């Protein structure tokens, strides 16, 4: 009798697990041409990304999404189960208190919440007060401050104008390893500045890091939906979110962005309609000179340079190509992984209103999107044991760019 009860219990548990797993899946959708890709991107389906030569894209499919795909006329294959979007949040309910110490390796071994990331940066500021300062550059839709941290020697009045390098992290909420990379680069920058014989920084150079560009979205990806990408704007039609990386002014409104408010790549009502993009824009303009820029995303292991909104070559495309190769070589050093480099438009897909196009347009900065690990095996849910190598790769690439930015 006890046996039979146990069996019934196990079966019931298995049935529950199966029901949960079967509700969400990863599908590989066949995309025959650019028009079909735009159609998919204009829908409200949750797209993972198209990789070079993938001939399609993966979709995070919930209940009803397979039907939608069929209605839109797409063929697809089943790749595997996905966790429900709120499963992560549920698993965090009993999570123990934060340790955001900069002395421990914890930030290399697990993902940090928004509060932990900010505490980590505040710890950097109190530990290295001479070299690390901060500035509030704006406020999100949900009234959260957006911070930029400056890493550099103290400003000398009357000295040469600063040549600024700007890195931004977590513009896309679900790309969590971007936040881990921001912390690592911040710590390494502070450490090298306080050991002058090691520092790559010139006396008039400053590195600015925005640890969490999209704070509302990032918090939401922890509490409600692990696959959330956009900000948390309430759109006029009732849906939520503008893709901040389609909201910048250069090429705004073009291909590879969407006017559908429910789309993952919804561009907003106008260029710079969102407070988070305005924060980045006005902050950069206030700096006067920006020599280099990186926007850290995941995933696909890519180094992308302008333009992304057009297939036209940038005036400096040969310099980008050469520098991209040097960054690629640097990034390969720590773990032997090769990041593909090239112009954004041709290397992955057209995208209009992205941040590096604007930084290049406005400042003629050496402006990049770096897509961190992995190659799509785990995608946004990169296992924690890959945080450290990803951080090493990003720091290697950053060092190369910093060393090449004297102008
Ligand atoms: O689509 C994006 O915004 C970026 N990829 S992601 O999967 N992290 O969302 C890439 C933007 C860079 N440029 C081009 N797509 N050309
Ligand atoms: Zn992204």
PDB file of N, CA and C and ligand atoms in Angstrom, residues 172 175 229 297-298, ligand 2:
ATOM      1  N   UNK A 172      19.736  45.810 -22.371  1.00  0.00           N
ATOM      2  CA  UNK A 172      18.747  44.739 -22.522  1.00  0.00           C
ATOM      3  C   UNK A 172      18.696  43.930 -21.233  1.00  0.00           C
ATOM      4  N   UNK A 175      19.977  40.067 -20.600  1.00  0.00           N
ATOM      5  CA  UNK A 175      21.348  39.700 -20.980  1.00  0.00           C
ATOM      6  C   UNK A 175      22.268  39.875 -19.769  1.00  0.00           C
ATOM      7  N   UNK A 229      13.247  42.055 -22.132  1.00  0.00           N
ATOM      8  CA  UNK A 229      14.328  42.725 -22.850  1.00  0.00           C
ATOM      9  C   UNK A 229      14.250  44.259 -22.762  1.00  0.00           C
ATOM     10  N   UNK A 297      26.331  43.371 -24.752  1.00  0.00           N
ATOM     11  CA  UNK A 297      25.119  42.546 -24.877  1.00  0.00           C
ATOM     12  C   UNK A 297      25.491  41.070 -24.776  1.00  0.00           C
ATOM     13  N   UNK A 298      24.468  40.231 -24.738  1.00  0.00           N
ATOM     14  CA  UNK A 298      24.689  38.813 -24.984  1.00  0.00           C
ATOM     15  C   UNK A 298      23.527  38.357 -25.843  1.00  0.00           C
TER      16      UNK A 298
HETATM   17 ZN1  LIG B   2      21.045  42.899 -26.417  1.00  0.00          ZN
END
